[in-house]
Amino acid sequence: MTPTPHSENARPDEARPDEARPGDALVKAGGIVFILGAVATLATMAPLFLHTDPFPSYAWAVCMLMGVGFAISAAGVLRSAGAQRRAARRAQAAAGAARG
């Protein structure tokens, strides 16, 4: 079994599951930006269903925040995954050095 940085045998200097890890802030920020984009999309689409005058083009540009938020969150997930892989490699190297 591959040791993970958050196992029961984790050293005190390693991150605990309830502490912020690399990429967590990006995922949270991306989620907030995505929600803002979703609300903007709903607000922009409402006039089309209510048969009123549509919003100007810059309002449609705000809808692109959904994609931007998704990209920010994806970058956070990739950063977190990379940090976990590096921590697992360090743990394996430390276990290999301790064995022999």
Tab-separated table of C-alpha atoms in Angstrom:
chain	number	residue	atom	x	y	z
A	1	MET	CA	0.000	0.000	0.000
A	2	THR	CA	1.311	3.438	-0.883
A	3	PRO	CA	1.690	5.748	2.109
A	4	THR	CA	-0.307	8.930	1.825
A	5	PRO	CA	0.415	12.251	3.495
A	6	HIS	CA	-2.806	12.058	5.519
A	7	SER	CA	-2.557	8.528	6.892
A	8	GLU	CA	-2.809	7.555	10.548
A	9	ASN	CA	1.002	7.333	10.630
A	10	ALA	CA	1.434	10.918	9.474
A	11	ARG	CA	4.213	12.857	11.087
A	12	PRO	CA	3.292	15.959	13.122
A	13	ASP	CA	4.884	18.280	10.554
A	14	GLU	CA	2.560	17.064	7.776
A	15	ALA	CA	-0.779	18.699	6.998
A	16	ARG	CA	-3.871	17.432	8.775
A	17	PRO	CA	-7.118	16.842	6.841
A	18	ASP	CA	-8.799	19.897	8.421
A	19	GLU	CA	-5.955	22.294	7.548
A	20	ALA	CA	-5.805	24.286	4.330
A	21	ARG	CA	-3.806	22.531	1.635
A	22	PRO	CA	-2.393	23.836	-1.648
A	23	GLY	CA	-5.189	24.557	-4.082
A	24	ASP	CA	-8.009	24.806	-1.511
A	25	ALA	CA	-8.269	28.584	-1.855
A	26	LEU	CA	-8.382	28.305	-5.649
A	27	VAL	CA	-11.221	25.787	-5.477
A	28	LYS	CA	-13.208	28.022	-3.114
A	29	ALA	CA	-12.579	31.145	-5.202
A	30	GLY	CA	-13.495	29.271	-8.378
A	31	GLY	CA	-16.739	28.105	-6.812
A	32	ILE	CA	-17.668	31.655	-5.847
A	33	VAL	CA	-16.853	32.988	-9.327
A	34	PHE	CA	-18.834	30.126	-10.891
A	35	ILE	CA	-21.884	30.919	-8.725
A	36	LEU	CA	-21.650	34.600	-9.672
A	37	GLY	CA	-21.572	33.587	-13.334
A	38	ALA	CA	-24.546	31.275	-12.860
A	39	VAL	CA	-26.581	34.046	-11.228
A	40	ALA	CA	-25.588	36.410	-14.039
A	41	THR	CA	-26.663	33.800	-16.584
A	42	LEU	CA	-30.065	33.420	-14.942
A	43	ALA	CA	-30.502	37.191	-14.784
A	44	THR	CA	-29.451	37.584	-18.405
A	45	MET	CA	-31.710	34.809	-19.662
A	46	ALA	CA	-34.787	35.963	-17.715
A	47	PRO	CA	-35.720	38.788	-20.145
A	48	LEU	CA	-35.773	36.291	-23.008
A	49	PHE	CA	-38.424	34.213	-21.244
A	50	LEU	CA	-40.328	37.225	-19.934
A	51	HIS	CA	-40.510	38.793	-23.426
A	52	THR	CA	-38.858	42.037	-22.325
A	53	ASP	CA	-35.916	43.921	-23.777
A	54	PRO	CA	-32.718	41.878	-23.501
A	55	PHE	CA	-29.717	43.111	-21.554
A	56	PRO	CA	-26.791	44.735	-23.387
A	57	SER	CA	-23.823	42.717	-24.583
A	58	TYR	CA	-21.632	43.379	-21.547
A	59	ALA	CA	-24.216	41.557	-19.423
A	60	TRP	CA	-23.729	38.509	-21.621
A	61	ALA	CA	-19.967	38.811	-21.101
A	62	VAL	CA	-20.502	38.517	-17.337
A	63	CYS	CA	-22.025	35.094	-17.995
A	64	MET	CA	-18.550	33.938	-19.001
A	65	LEU	CA	-17.667	33.971	-15.301
A	66	MET	CA	-19.088	30.451	-15.102
A	67	GLY	CA	-16.321	29.169	-17.347
A	68	VAL	CA	-13.696	31.268	-15.604
A	69	GLY	CA	-14.817	29.925	-12.219
A	70	PHE	CA	-14.658	26.379	-13.508
A	71	ALA	CA	-11.128	26.953	-14.820
A	72	ILE	CA	-10.001	28.449	-11.497
A	73	SER	CA	-11.432	25.471	-9.600
A	74	ALA	CA	-9.799	23.029	-12.007
A	75	ALA	CA	-6.446	24.747	-11.459
A	76	GLY	CA	-6.946	24.362	-7.704
A	77	VAL	CA	-7.724	20.673	-8.055
A	78	LEU	CA	-4.629	20.145	-10.215
A	79	ARG	CA	-2.480	22.049	-7.719
A	80	SER	CA	-3.848	19.959	-4.850
A	81	ALA	CA	-3.285	16.716	-6.760
A	82	GLY	CA	0.283	17.720	-7.553
A	83	ALA	CA	0.982	18.527	-3.917
A	84	GLN	CA	-0.428	15.174	-2.818
A	85	ARG	CA	1.696	13.340	-5.385
A	86	ARG	CA	4.829	15.153	-4.224
A	87	ALA	CA	4.031	14.346	-0.589
A	88	ALA	CA	3.456	10.683	-1.450
A	89	ARG	CA	6.788	10.544	-3.293
A	90	ARG	CA	8.565	12.105	-0.313
A	91	ALA	CA	6.920	9.575	1.999
A	92	GLN	CA	7.974	6.699	-0.257
A	93	ALA	CA	11.527	8.030	-0.449
A	94	ALA	CA	11.668	8.401	3.324
A	95	ALA	CA	10.314	4.862	3.812
A	96	GLY	CA	12.826	3.499	1.291
A	97	ALA	CA	15.721	5.316	2.989
A	98	ALA	CA	14.640	4.000	6.381
A	99	ARG	CA	14.556	0.408	5.103
A	100	GLY	CA	17.883	0.313	3.529
